[in-house]
Amino acid sequence: MKHLLKLLLPLIVVSGCTVPESNEFSAHLDGVPSIKGKQEYLTSPYVSAGDRVYMVGHQDGSFPEIGWHITGEMGGIWNHPIKLMDGFDIEIALEEGSFKLNNAHTFTNYPFANRHDFKIEEPQIEIERWQFVPDNKEGVVIQLIINNQSGTDQELKVHFSGHADLRPTWLGERTQMIDHQDVASWNQELDSWMVKDSMNEWYVVYGSDVNSTDQGLTHSEYSGKGVSNTSSYDFTLKGNTSQVIHFIVVGSYTSQDDATGNYVNIKDHILSDFNAKKDRYMNLAERSKLTIPDKEIEKTFEWLKYNSDWLIRTVPEIGSGIAAGIPDYPWWFGVDSEYALKGYMAIGREDVVNSTISLLDSISNATNGNGRIVHEVSTNGAVFNPGNINETPQYASLIWEIYQWNGDREFLEKYYPTIQKGLDWLMQENDKDGNLFPDGFGMMEIHGLDSEMIDVASYSQRAFQDASKIATQLDDQESASRYQKLADQLETKINEEFWSEEFGSYADFIGTDEQALELITDAIIRADTLNKPWAVEELKSTRDFILANPSHESRPFVLHHNWVVNTPMEMGIADEDKAIVALQTAEKFVNPFGVFVTGIDRDESAGSDDGSFKGSKIFSYTGAVMTLPTGVQVVAENNYGRPDKALNYIKRMTRTFSYALPGSMYEVSPDYGMIAQAWNIYSYAVPIVQQFFGIQPQAYNKRIVITPQMPVEWNEASLENIAVADNEIDVYYSKTNDKLNFRIEQDNPEWEIFVKLPAEENGKANKVGKSPVEPISENEALIFSAKGAVINIELVVEKGN
């Protein structure tokens, strides 16, 4: 009962005295993980994330002008589709002088909050600056805890200077969002600053939960049409005591009433909002909960679930969906979502999956109307790129993948028309020569790479295969047969026409000699500039071969060794013998952190366990290793029964976890580009959940197929609370020298669990041990089928083989 009272009441009774519940955030973080940052990365970005508002600054507490999409404007506080602030300054004025809180000596990241620590040596004052963004609200809360450790009373003044900059998002001008001079006024009733764009109903309001003593205009070093203002707060801080003060920054892009309402709402619910967000994040941690011997991978997987939540971007007038990355891609993308949402579904985020698909579908149909899926959409709804070729077939496969998890026929019926139109557009508008290979840009945005690309071909093949399954589900047998015929033809043609025996790889593209020679010229310049003599020599040799053996027909070319040459293995359509050769070839184009985007950029660290990447000051992906190509390689290795190779790539990516931003993984490994990236969850959740643990849902049949292939190092592993439609399962695996045990638990005992295990491993036969479930087949694999709340399977390795 005492425990219940503690949960229900904001006051705790101790020894007859009533003690108010602490309002310090740190007092409410029992059981919440945290990761401390590195000293050398204090001058690099962090994010305090929310679905409506987010804040980007540096880990030292400062707010420099960062970003390239809108030059110098991608940091600060954003309430898309507008920016609220370039940042803020907090200054502590003491008798000994003034101290600006922009040089934190440590930064600590929490799943849903951040902390900066500052120290004033004399007179022994330590300061914690916390911040978090309440769920579904348009504002951020900053908590300052000032600890007087001097033993003597201190008179101090806290100055909070807000650098308002109400400006539109990227492409704002396309929807008549025009930036004008901001104007500030003091709101006496709220005891806060209110700033308005002089010609738009854009507002930012900021103040404190402590009464101010002074207000005034202050100087700003930021560019733009913003305005900076200060409010001050006086305290007498007794020795060995602390003072808590909150600052609240809110915005609205609709009206002054909304802005003031948001301010009051957040100010009045600081602690309850904090605890609500904490509870929600702790729930996220429990979904698809991984326990394995490798604790670094386990921790990375947990934090990637948090990272995935950071990237939800909601603009109610348009929709809600995952953004690609922070800080420069905080809006919506087709292909980024098509990769990432497969991972989101595997970690139980069906809500996010559904809203993102709905958003992309509606914008694509409004923009294109022909099934083509858009590539990039700013948060004002302006479409920058109506869609690269690969995004349309990948959409079809995404819909089939999600249907396997949710089993919702209405979901299929809703999106099938877009798929039908999109596949017609794909082949009728983009396959001019009728050879079944659509022409146009795929994942590689290199100038000139817009002929018949290997990734477009691979994803198109898979799209027709998946569309056939969708059509079958919806009783459209005519389309199912037509789609499957195209899938079969494409699989054969990819293996015959894209394969290069000389390079042991699938070709980057099929094109004309003229196209290839132009690309080779550019690639030689690139390789020479990056000092890659081996690549220059290889490219010149290819050029000489083309000139000596001209062709009037299009043919395959291996030029860049781009990561997309591995997509036939990612899709599982490569012939087995070709796949193994290609996977071995791909090992030449890795470094300690993963797979090079463009193989000819590989450096001396390729194939070794030492190295790093130094990005250019002008943003560029040249020379980059990225998490998506590495994740594709993980999936590809598993598709061909090589889980230990797959694990090796996961370990490479995991080296980049917390490398620069504690608790996150950069887009470009290890510390370049976006500080959080949506498709990272694809690179972990899909191989771990669906390949290592082998969970392949068939929710439409109320069946879950489990075909595990565990890495040798994982002798004991579990994955709990995996959501599949209205069911939830746990999988427990353990292996000793002579026994393999599987236990599956499920909430809905009426579902069928179908387990497929190898009949032999390493030349030794697996026999059924003390399993209450008997196999229904013992030929090439041991296959078990059972219903019930708990299913136990034991295999015994036969001795003497």
Coordinates of C-alpha atoms in Angstrom, one line a residue, residues 76-629:
G76 CA 18.8 25.6 -33.2
I77 CA 15.2 25.0 -32.3
W78 CA 12.8 23.9 -35.1
N79 CA 9.0 23.5 -35.1
H80 CA 8.6 22.4 -38.7
P81 CA 7.7 23.9 -41.1
I82 CA 9.4 26.9 -39.3
K83 CA 12.4 27.6 -37.2
L84 CA 12.0 29.2 -33.8
M85 CA 15.5 30.0 -32.6
D86 CA 19.1 29.9 -33.6
G87 CA 19.8 29.0 -30.0
F88 CA 20.1 30.6 -26.6
D89 CA 22.7 31.7 -24.2
I90 CA 22.6 31.3 -20.4
E91 CA 24.9 33.5 -18.4
I92 CA 25.6 33.3 -14.6
A93 CA 26.6 36.7 -13.1
L94 CA 28.4 36.6 -9.8
E95 CA 30.4 39.0 -7.7
E96 CA 33.5 37.3 -9.3
G97 CA 32.3 37.9 -12.8
S98 CA 30.0 36.5 -15.5
F99 CA 30.2 33.0 -16.9
K100 CA 28.5 31.9 -20.1
L101 CA 27.4 28.3 -20.2
N102 CA 28.8 27.4 -23.6
N103 CA 31.9 25.4 -22.5
A104 CA 30.6 22.3 -20.8
H105 CA 33.2 19.9 -19.5
T106 CA 31.0 16.8 -20.0
F107 CA 28.0 15.9 -22.0
T108 CA 25.7 13.0 -21.2
N109 CA 23.0 11.6 -23.4
Y110 CA 19.8 9.9 -22.2
P111 CA 17.3 8.2 -24.5
F112 CA 15.0 11.2 -24.3
A113 CA 17.0 14.0 -22.7
N114 CA 20.4 15.5 -22.5
R115 CA 22.7 16.9 -19.8
H116 CA 25.6 19.4 -20.0
D117 CA 27.8 19.9 -16.9
F118 CA 29.6 23.2 -16.2
K119 CA 31.9 24.2 -13.4
I120 CA 32.8 27.6 -12.0
E121 CA 36.0 27.1 -10.0
E122 CA 35.5 30.1 -7.9
P123 CA 33.2 30.3 -6.0
Q124 CA 32.8 26.5 -6.4
I125 CA 29.5 26.4 -8.3
E126 CA 28.5 23.5 -10.4
I127 CA 25.7 23.7 -12.9
E128 CA 23.7 21.1 -14.7
R129 CA 21.8 22.0 -17.9
W130 CA 19.1 19.5 -18.9
Q131 CA 16.7 19.6 -21.8
F132 CA 13.9 17.5 -23.2
V133 CA 11.0 17.9 -25.6
P134 CA 7.6 16.9 -24.4
D135 CA 5.7 14.4 -26.6
N136 CA 3.2 15.9 -29.1
K137 CA 3.9 19.4 -27.9
E138 CA 5.5 22.4 -29.7
G139 CA 8.2 23.3 -27.2
V140 CA 11.3 22.4 -25.4
V141 CA 12.1 22.6 -21.6
I142 CA 15.5 23.5 -20.3
Q143 CA 16.2 22.8 -16.7
L144 CA 19.1 24.5 -14.9
I145 CA 20.3 23.1 -11.6
I146 CA 22.8 25.5 -9.8
N147 CA 24.7 23.8 -7.0
N148 CA 26.5 26.1 -4.6
Q149 CA 29.3 24.0 -3.1
S150 CA 31.2 26.9 -1.5
G151 CA 29.6 26.7 1.9
T152 CA 28.9 30.5 1.7
D153 CA 25.8 32.3 0.4
Q154 CA 26.0 33.6 -3.1
E155 CA 24.1 36.4 -4.8
L156 CA 23.7 35.6 -8.4
K157 CA 21.8 36.7 -11.5
V158 CA 20.8 34.3 -14.4
H159 CA 20.5 35.9 -17.8
F160 CA 18.6 33.9 -20.5
S161 CA 19.1 35.3 -24.0
G162 CA 16.9 33.9 -26.7
H163 CA 18.1 34.3 -30.3
A164 CA 14.8 34.1 -32.1
D165 CA 14.8 33.4 -35.9
L166 CA 11.4 32.7 -37.3
R167 CA 12.1 31.5 -40.8
P168 CA 10.6 28.9 -43.1
T169 CA 11.9 25.4 -43.8
W170 CA 13.8 24.4 -46.9
L171 CA 11.7 25.1 -50.1
G172 CA 9.5 27.5 -48.1
E173 CA 9.3 29.8 -51.0
R174 CA 7.5 27.2 -53.1
T175 CA 4.5 27.4 -50.8
Q176 CA 4.7 31.2 -50.3
M177 CA 6.5 31.0 -47.0
I178 CA 8.5 34.2 -47.1
D179 CA 10.8 35.3 -44.3
H180 CA 10.4 38.8 -42.9
Q181 CA 11.9 40.7 -40.0
D182 CA 11.1 39.4 -36.5
V183 CA 9.6 41.7 -33.9
A184 CA 9.8 41.1 -30.1
S185 CA 7.6 42.3 -27.3
W186 CA 7.4 41.5 -23.6
N187 CA 4.3 39.8 -22.4
Q188 CA 3.6 41.0 -18.9
E189 CA 0.9 38.5 -18.2
L190 CA 3.1 35.5 -19.1
D191 CA 6.3 37.1 -17.9
S192 CA 7.9 36.0 -21.2
W193 CA 9.2 37.2 -24.5
M194 CA 7.0 36.9 -27.5
V195 CA 8.5 37.2 -30.9
K196 CA 6.5 37.3 -34.2
D197 CA 7.5 37.3 -37.8
S198 CA 6.3 40.7 -38.9
M199 CA 4.3 39.5 -41.9
N200 CA 3.4 35.9 -40.9
E201 CA 1.6 34.2 -38.0
W202 CA 4.8 32.6 -36.8
Y203 CA 5.6 32.9 -33.1
V204 CA 8.1 31.9 -30.5
V205 CA 7.5 32.5 -26.8
Y206 CA 10.1 31.9 -24.1
G207 CA 10.4 32.6 -20.4
S208 CA 10.8 30.8 -17.1
D209 CA 8.9 29.3 -14.1
V210 CA 10.7 31.9 -12.0
N211 CA 9.6 35.5 -12.0
S212 CA 12.0 37.8 -14.0
T213 CA 13.6 40.9 -12.6
D214 CA 14.9 42.6 -15.8
Q215 CA 14.2 42.4 -19.6
G216 CA 16.0 43.9 -22.6
L217 CA 17.3 43.7 -26.1
T218 CA 20.6 41.9 -26.6
H219 CA 23.2 41.6 -29.3
S220 CA 23.2 38.7 -31.8
E221 CA 26.0 37.3 -33.9
Y222 CA 23.5 35.1 -35.9
S223 CA 22.7 35.8 -39.5
G224 CA 19.1 36.2 -40.7
K225 CA 16.1 38.4 -39.8
G226 CA 15.8 37.3 -36.1
V227 CA 15.9 39.3 -32.9
S228 CA 17.6 38.6 -29.6
N229 CA 16.3 39.4 -26.2
T230 CA 17.3 38.8 -22.6
S231 CA 15.4 38.1 -19.4
S232 CA 17.1 38.1 -16.0
Y233 CA 16.4 36.3 -12.7
D234 CA 17.9 37.1 -9.3
F235 CA 18.7 34.5 -6.6
T236 CA 20.3 34.3 -3.2
L237 CA 21.8 30.8 -3.1
K238 CA 22.7 29.6 0.4
G239 CA 25.9 27.6 0.9
N240 CA 25.7 23.9 0.0
T241 CA 22.3 24.2 -1.5
S242 CA 20.9 24.1 -5.0
Q243 CA 18.4 26.1 -7.1
V244 CA 16.3 24.7 -9.9
I245 CA 15.0 27.0 -12.7
H246 CA 13.2 26.0 -15.9
F247 CA 13.2 27.8 -19.2
I248 CA 10.4 27.1 -21.7
V249 CA 10.7 27.8 -25.4
V250 CA 7.5 27.2 -27.5
G251 CA 6.3 28.1 -30.9
S252 CA 3.4 28.1 -33.3
Y253 CA 3.1 28.6 -37.0
T254 CA -0.6 29.2 -36.9
S255 CA -1.6 31.8 -34.3
Q256 CA -0.7 33.8 -31.2
D257 CA -3.3 32.0 -29.2
D258 CA -1.8 28.7 -30.0
A259 CA 1.7 30.0 -29.0
T260 CA 0.5 31.3 -25.6
G261 CA -1.6 28.2 -25.0
N262 CA 1.4 25.9 -25.8
Y263 CA 3.5 28.0 -23.4
V264 CA 1.1 27.7 -20.5
N265 CA 0.5 24.0 -21.2
I266 CA 4.1 23.0 -21.2
K267 CA 5.0 25.3 -18.2
D268 CA 2.3 23.7 -16.1
H269 CA 3.2 20.1 -16.9
I270 CA 7.0 20.0 -16.9
L271 CA 7.5 17.0 -14.6
S272 CA 4.5 15.0 -15.7
D273 CA 5.5 15.4 -19.3
F274 CA 9.1 14.4 -18.4
N275 CA 7.9 11.2 -16.7
A276 CA 5.4 10.4 -19.4
K277 CA 8.2 10.5 -22.0
K278 CA 10.4 8.5 -19.8
D279 CA 7.8 5.8 -19.4
R280 CA 7.1 5.7 -23.1
Y281 CA 10.8 5.2 -23.9
M282 CA 11.2 2.5 -21.3
N283 CA 8.4 0.7 -23.1
L284 CA 10.2 1.1 -26.4
A285 CA 13.3 -0.6 -24.8
E286 CA 11.2 -3.6 -24.0
R287 CA 9.9 -4.1 -27.5
S288 CA 12.0 -6.7 -29.5
K289 CA 14.2 -6.8 -26.5
L290 CA 17.6 -8.4 -27.4
T291 CA 19.9 -10.3 -25.0
I292 CA 23.1 -11.7 -26.5
P293 CA 26.7 -12.3 -25.3
D294 CA 28.0 -9.3 -27.2
K295 CA 26.8 -6.5 -24.9
E296 CA 28.0 -3.7 -27.2
I297 CA 25.8 -4.9 -30.1
E298 CA 23.0 -5.4 -27.5
K299 CA 23.3 -1.8 -26.3
T300 CA 23.6 -0.5 -29.8
F301 CA 20.4 -2.2 -30.8
E302 CA 18.6 -0.8 -27.8
W303 CA 19.7 2.7 -28.5
L304 CA 18.8 2.5 -32.2
K305 CA 15.2 2.0 -31.1
Y306 CA 15.5 5.3 -29.3
N307 CA 17.2 6.9 -32.3
S308 CA 14.3 5.7 -34.5
D309 CA 11.9 7.6 -32.2
W310 CA 14.0 10.8 -32.5
L311 CA 13.3 10.9 -36.2
I312 CA 9.5 11.0 -36.1
R313 CA 8.4 14.3 -37.8
T314 CA 4.8 15.4 -37.4
V315 CA 3.3 18.3 -39.2
P316 CA -0.5 17.8 -38.5
E317 CA -1.5 19.7 -41.6
I318 CA 0.4 17.3 -43.8
G319 CA 1.0 14.1 -41.8
S320 CA 3.5 12.2 -39.6
G321 CA 6.4 10.1 -40.8
I322 CA 10.0 9.4 -40.2
A323 CA 12.6 11.9 -41.3
A324 CA 15.7 10.7 -42.9
G325 CA 18.3 12.2 -40.6
I326 CA 19.3 15.1 -38.3
P327 CA 20.3 17.8 -38.8
D328 CA 20.2 18.2 -42.6
Y329 CA 17.5 15.8 -43.6
P330 CA 14.7 16.5 -41.0
W331 CA 11.9 15.9 -43.6
W332 CA 10.5 12.9 -45.4
F333 CA 12.1 10.6 -48.0
G334 CA 10.7 7.8 -50.1
V335 CA 13.6 5.4 -50.2
D336 CA 15.0 6.1 -46.8
S337 CA 11.6 5.1 -45.4
E338 CA 11.4 2.0 -47.6
Y339 CA 14.5 0.7 -46.0
A340 CA 13.9 2.0 -42.5
L341 CA 10.3 1.0 -42.1
K342 CA 11.2 -2.7 -42.4
G343 CA 13.3 -2.2 -39.3
Y344 CA 10.7 -0.1 -37.5
M345 CA 8.2 -3.0 -38.0
A346 CA 10.6 -5.5 -36.5
I347 CA 10.9 -3.4 -33.4
G348 CA 7.2 -3.1 -32.9
R349 CA 6.6 0.5 -34.3
E350 CA 3.5 -0.3 -36.4
D351 CA 2.1 3.1 -35.6
V352 CA 5.0 4.9 -37.1
V353 CA 5.0 2.5 -40.1
N354 CA 1.4 3.1 -40.9
S355 CA 1.6 6.9 -40.6
T356 CA 4.7 7.1 -42.7
I357 CA 3.3 4.9 -45.5
S358 CA 0.1 6.9 -45.5
L359 CA 2.0 10.2 -45.8
L360 CA 4.2 9.0 -48.7
D361 CA 1.3 7.4 -50.5
S362 CA -0.8 10.6 -50.3
I363 CA 2.0 13.0 -51.3
S364 CA 3.1 10.7 -54.1
N365 CA -0.4 10.4 -55.5
A366 CA -1.0 14.2 -55.2
T367 CA 2.3 14.9 -56.9
N368 CA 2.6 12.2 -59.5
G369 CA -0.7 10.5 -59.7
N370 CA 0.8 7.5 -61.6
G371 CA 2.2 5.4 -58.8
R372 CA 5.6 6.9 -58.8
I373 CA 6.9 7.3 -55.3
V374 CA 8.4 10.7 -54.3
H375 CA 12.0 10.9 -53.2
E376 CA 12.2 14.0 -51.0
V377 CA 9.5 16.2 -49.4
S378 CA 10.1 19.2 -47.2
T379 CA 7.9 19.8 -44.2
N380 CA 5.8 22.4 -45.9
G381 CA 4.7 19.7 -48.4
A382 CA 7.0 20.9 -51.3
V383 CA 8.4 18.0 -53.3
F384 CA 12.0 18.5 -54.3
N385 CA 12.4 15.3 -56.3
P386 CA 9.3 13.4 -57.6
G387 CA 11.1 10.1 -57.3
N388 CA 14.1 8.1 -58.4
I389 CA 13.4 5.0 -60.3
N390 CA 14.2 2.5 -57.5
E391 CA 11.7 4.1 -55.1
T392 CA 8.6 2.9 -56.9
P393 CA 9.5 -0.9 -56.9
Q394 CA 10.8 -0.7 -53.4
Y395 CA 7.5 0.7 -52.3
A396 CA 5.7 -2.5 -53.5
S397 CA 8.1 -4.7 -51.5
L398 CA 7.6 -2.6 -48.4
I399 CA 3.9 -3.0 -48.5
W400 CA 4.2 -6.8 -48.9
E401 CA 6.7 -6.9 -46.0
I402 CA 4.5 -4.9 -43.7
Y403 CA 1.5 -7.1 -44.6
Q404 CA 3.3 -10.1 -43.5
W405 CA 3.6 -8.5 -40.0
N406 CA 0.1 -7.0 -39.7
G407 CA -2.0 -9.5 -41.8
D408 CA -4.4 -6.6 -42.5
R409 CA -6.2 -7.2 -45.8
E410 CA -7.6 -3.6 -45.8
F411 CA -4.0 -2.4 -45.6
L412 CA -3.2 -4.3 -48.8
E413 CA -6.4 -3.1 -50.5
K414 CA -5.6 0.5 -49.7
Y415 CA -2.2 0.5 -51.3
Y416 CA -2.5 -2.1 -54.1
P417 CA -3.8 0.6 -56.6
T418 CA -0.6 2.6 -56.0
I419 CA 1.5 -0.5 -56.6
Q420 CA -0.3 -1.4 -59.8
K421 CA 0.0 2.1 -61.2
G422 CA 3.6 2.3 -60.1
L423 CA 4.7 -0.9 -61.7
D424 CA 3.0 0.1 -65.0
W425 CA 4.8 3.5 -64.8
L426 CA 8.1 1.7 -64.1
M427 CA 8.0 -0.4 -67.2
Q428 CA 5.9 1.7 -69.7
E429 CA 7.7 5.0 -69.1
N430 CA 11.2 3.9 -68.2
D431 CA 12.0 0.8 -70.2
K432 CA 12.3 2.3 -73.7
D433 CA 14.2 -0.6 -75.3
G434 CA 11.8 -3.2 -73.8
N435 CA 14.5 -5.4 -72.2
L436 CA 12.8 -5.3 -68.8
F437 CA 15.5 -3.2 -67.2
P438 CA 14.1 0.3 -66.4
D439 CA 16.4 3.2 -67.1
G440 CA 17.1 6.0 -64.6
F441 CA 18.7 7.0 -61.3
G442 CA 18.8 4.5 -58.5
M443 CA 20.5 4.8 -55.1
M444 CA 23.8 6.2 -56.6
E445 CA 23.4 9.8 -57.2
I446 CA 26.5 10.1 -59.4
H447 CA 26.1 12.3 -62.5
G448 CA 25.6 10.1 -65.5
L449 CA 24.6 7.0 -63.7
D450 CA 21.1 7.0 -65.0
S451 CA 21.1 4.1 -67.5
E452 CA 20.1 0.5 -66.5
M453 CA 21.3 0.3 -62.9
I454 CA 21.8 -2.9 -61.0
D455 CA 19.9 -1.8 -57.9
V456 CA 16.9 -0.7 -60.0
A457 CA 16.9 -4.1 -61.7
S458 CA 17.2 -6.0 -58.5
Y459 CA 14.5 -4.0 -56.7
S460 CA 12.2 -4.3 -59.7
Q461 CA 12.6 -8.0 -59.8
R462 CA 11.7 -8.3 -56.1
A463 CA 8.8 -5.8 -56.6
F464 CA 7.2 -8.0 -59.2
Q465 CA 7.7 -11.1 -57.1
D466 CA 6.1 -9.3 -54.1
A467 CA 3.3 -7.8 -56.2
S468 CA 2.4 -11.2 -57.4
K469 CA 2.0 -12.3 -53.8
I470 CA -0.1 -9.3 -53.0
A471 CA -2.3 -9.9 -56.1
T472 CA -2.8 -13.5 -55.0
Q473 CA -3.9 -12.4 -51.6
L474 CA -6.4 -10.1 -53.2
D475 CA -7.7 -12.7 -55.6
D476 CA -6.3 -10.9 -58.7
Q477 CA -4.9 -14.0 -60.3
E478 CA -4.4 -12.5 -63.8
S479 CA -2.1 -9.8 -62.3
A480 CA -0.4 -12.4 -60.0
S481 CA 0.6 -14.5 -63.0
R482 CA 1.8 -11.5 -65.0
Y483 CA 3.9 -10.1 -62.2
Q484 CA 5.4 -13.5 -61.4
K485 CA 6.3 -14.1 -65.0
L486 CA 8.1 -10.7 -65.1
A487 CA 9.9 -11.5 -61.8
D488 CA 11.1 -14.9 -63.2
Q489 CA 12.3 -13.3 -66.4
L490 CA 14.2 -10.5 -64.5
E491 CA 15.9 -12.9 -62.2
T492 CA 17.3 -14.9 -65.1
K493 CA 18.3 -11.8 -67.0
I494 CA 20.0 -10.2 -64.0
N495 CA 22.1 -13.3 -63.5
E496 CA 23.0 -13.6 -67.2
E497 CA 23.4 -10.0 -68.3
F498 CA 24.7 -8.1 -65.3
W499 CA 27.3 -10.6 -64.2
S500 CA 30.9 -10.0 -64.8
E501 CA 33.1 -13.0 -64.5
E502 CA 36.3 -10.9 -64.9
F503 CA 35.5 -8.7 -61.9
G504 CA 33.7 -11.4 -59.9
S505 CA 30.8 -9.0 -59.4
Y506 CA 27.5 -7.8 -60.8
A507 CA 28.0 -4.7 -62.9
D508 CA 27.2 -1.2 -61.8
F509 CA 25.1 -0.6 -64.8
I510 CA 24.3 -1.6 -68.4
G511 CA 24.8 1.2 -70.9
T512 CA 26.4 2.3 -74.1
D513 CA 30.2 2.6 -74.7
E514 CA 29.7 6.3 -74.9
Q515 CA 28.1 6.5 -71.5
A516 CA 30.8 4.3 -70.0
L517 CA 33.7 6.3 -71.5
E518 CA 32.2 9.5 -70.1
L519 CA 31.8 8.0 -66.7
I520 CA 35.3 6.6 -66.8
T521 CA 36.8 10.0 -67.5
D522 CA 35.0 11.4 -64.5
A523 CA 35.9 8.4 -62.3
I524 CA 39.6 8.7 -63.3
I525 CA 39.6 12.3 -62.2
R526 CA 37.9 11.4 -58.9
A527 CA 40.3 8.5 -58.2
D528 CA 43.4 10.6 -59.1
T529 CA 42.2 13.4 -56.9
L530 CA 41.7 11.0 -54.0
N531 CA 45.2 9.4 -54.8
K532 CA 43.9 6.0 -55.6
P533 CA 46.4 4.7 -58.2
W534 CA 45.0 1.2 -58.2
A535 CA 41.6 2.6 -59.3
V536 CA 43.1 4.8 -61.9
E537 CA 45.0 1.9 -63.4
E538 CA 41.9 -0.3 -63.4
L539 CA 39.7 2.4 -65.0
K540 CA 42.3 3.1 -67.7
S541 CA 42.4 -0.6 -68.5
T542 CA 38.6 -0.8 -68.8
R543 CA 38.7 2.3 -71.1
D544 CA 41.4 0.8 -73.3
F545 CA 39.3 -2.5 -73.5
I546 CA 36.2 -0.6 -74.6
L547 CA 38.1 1.4 -77.2
A548 CA 39.8 -1.7 -78.6
N549 CA 36.5 -3.7 -78.5
P550 CA 33.7 -1.3 -79.4
S551 CA 30.1 -2.4 -79.2
H552 CA 27.0 -0.8 -80.8
E553 CA 24.9 -2.6 -78.2
S554 CA 24.5 -1.8 -74.5
R555 CA 26.5 -4.0 -72.2
P556 CA 27.4 -4.3 -68.5
F557 CA 30.2 -2.2 -67.0
V558 CA 32.0 -2.5 -63.7
L559 CA 33.5 1.0 -63.1
H560 CA 32.9 2.4 -59.6
H561 CA 32.4 -0.8 -57.6
N562 CA 29.4 0.9 -56.0
W563 CA 27.8 -0.8 -53.1
V564 CA 24.6 -1.4 -55.1
V565 CA 26.3 -4.2 -57.0
N566 CA 25.5 -6.2 -53.8
T567 CA 21.7 -5.7 -54.1
P568 CA 21.1 -9.0 -56.0
M569 CA 22.4 -10.8 -52.9
E570 CA 20.4 -8.5 -50.6
M571 CA 17.3 -9.5 -52.6
G572 CA 18.3 -13.1 -52.6
I573 CA 18.1 -13.4 -56.4
A574 CA 21.7 -14.0 -57.2
D575 CA 22.6 -17.6 -58.3
E576 CA 24.3 -19.3 -55.4
D577 CA 27.7 -19.7 -57.0
K578 CA 27.8 -16.1 -58.3
A579 CA 26.6 -14.8 -54.9
I580 CA 29.5 -16.4 -53.0
V581 CA 32.0 -15.0 -55.5
A582 CA 30.4 -11.6 -55.3
L583 CA 30.3 -11.5 -51.5
Q584 CA 34.0 -12.4 -51.5
T585 CA 34.8 -9.6 -53.9
A586 CA 32.8 -7.2 -51.8
E587 CA 35.2 -7.9 -48.9
K588 CA 37.9 -5.8 -50.7
F589 CA 35.8 -2.7 -50.4
V590 CA 35.4 -2.4 -46.6
N591 CA 37.2 -0.6 -43.9
P592 CA 37.0 -1.1 -40.1
F593 CA 33.6 0.6 -40.0
G594 CA 31.8 -1.0 -42.9
V595 CA 31.3 -0.8 -46.7
F596 CA 32.5 2.0 -49.0
V597 CA 29.7 3.7 -50.8
T598 CA 31.9 3.8 -53.9
G599 CA 34.5 1.1 -54.1
I600 CA 37.1 3.1 -56.0
D601 CA 37.3 5.4 -53.0
R602 CA 38.7 2.7 -50.8
D603 CA 41.8 3.7 -48.8
E604 CA 44.7 1.9 -47.4
S605 CA 42.6 0.8 -44.4
A606 CA 40.4 -1.4 -46.8
G607 CA 40.3 -5.0 -45.5
S608 CA 42.1 -4.1 -42.2
D609 CA 40.8 -3.3 -38.7
D610 CA 42.4 0.1 -38.5
G611 CA 41.3 3.4 -40.1
S612 CA 39.0 6.4 -40.1
F613 CA 37.2 8.7 -42.4
K614 CA 37.8 12.4 -42.7
G615 CA 34.9 14.2 -44.5
S616 CA 35.4 17.4 -46.4
K617 CA 34.3 20.8 -45.0
I618 CA 32.0 21.2 -48.0
F619 CA 29.5 18.4 -47.5
S620 CA 30.2 15.4 -49.7
Y621 CA 29.9 11.6 -49.7
T622 CA 33.1 11.1 -51.6
G623 CA 35.3 8.5 -49.9
A624 CA 32.5 7.6 -47.5
V625 CA 31.6 4.4 -45.7
M626 CA 28.0 4.3 -44.7
T627 CA 25.7 2.3 -42.5
L628 CA 23.2 1.5 -45.3
P629 CA 25.7 -0.2 -47.7

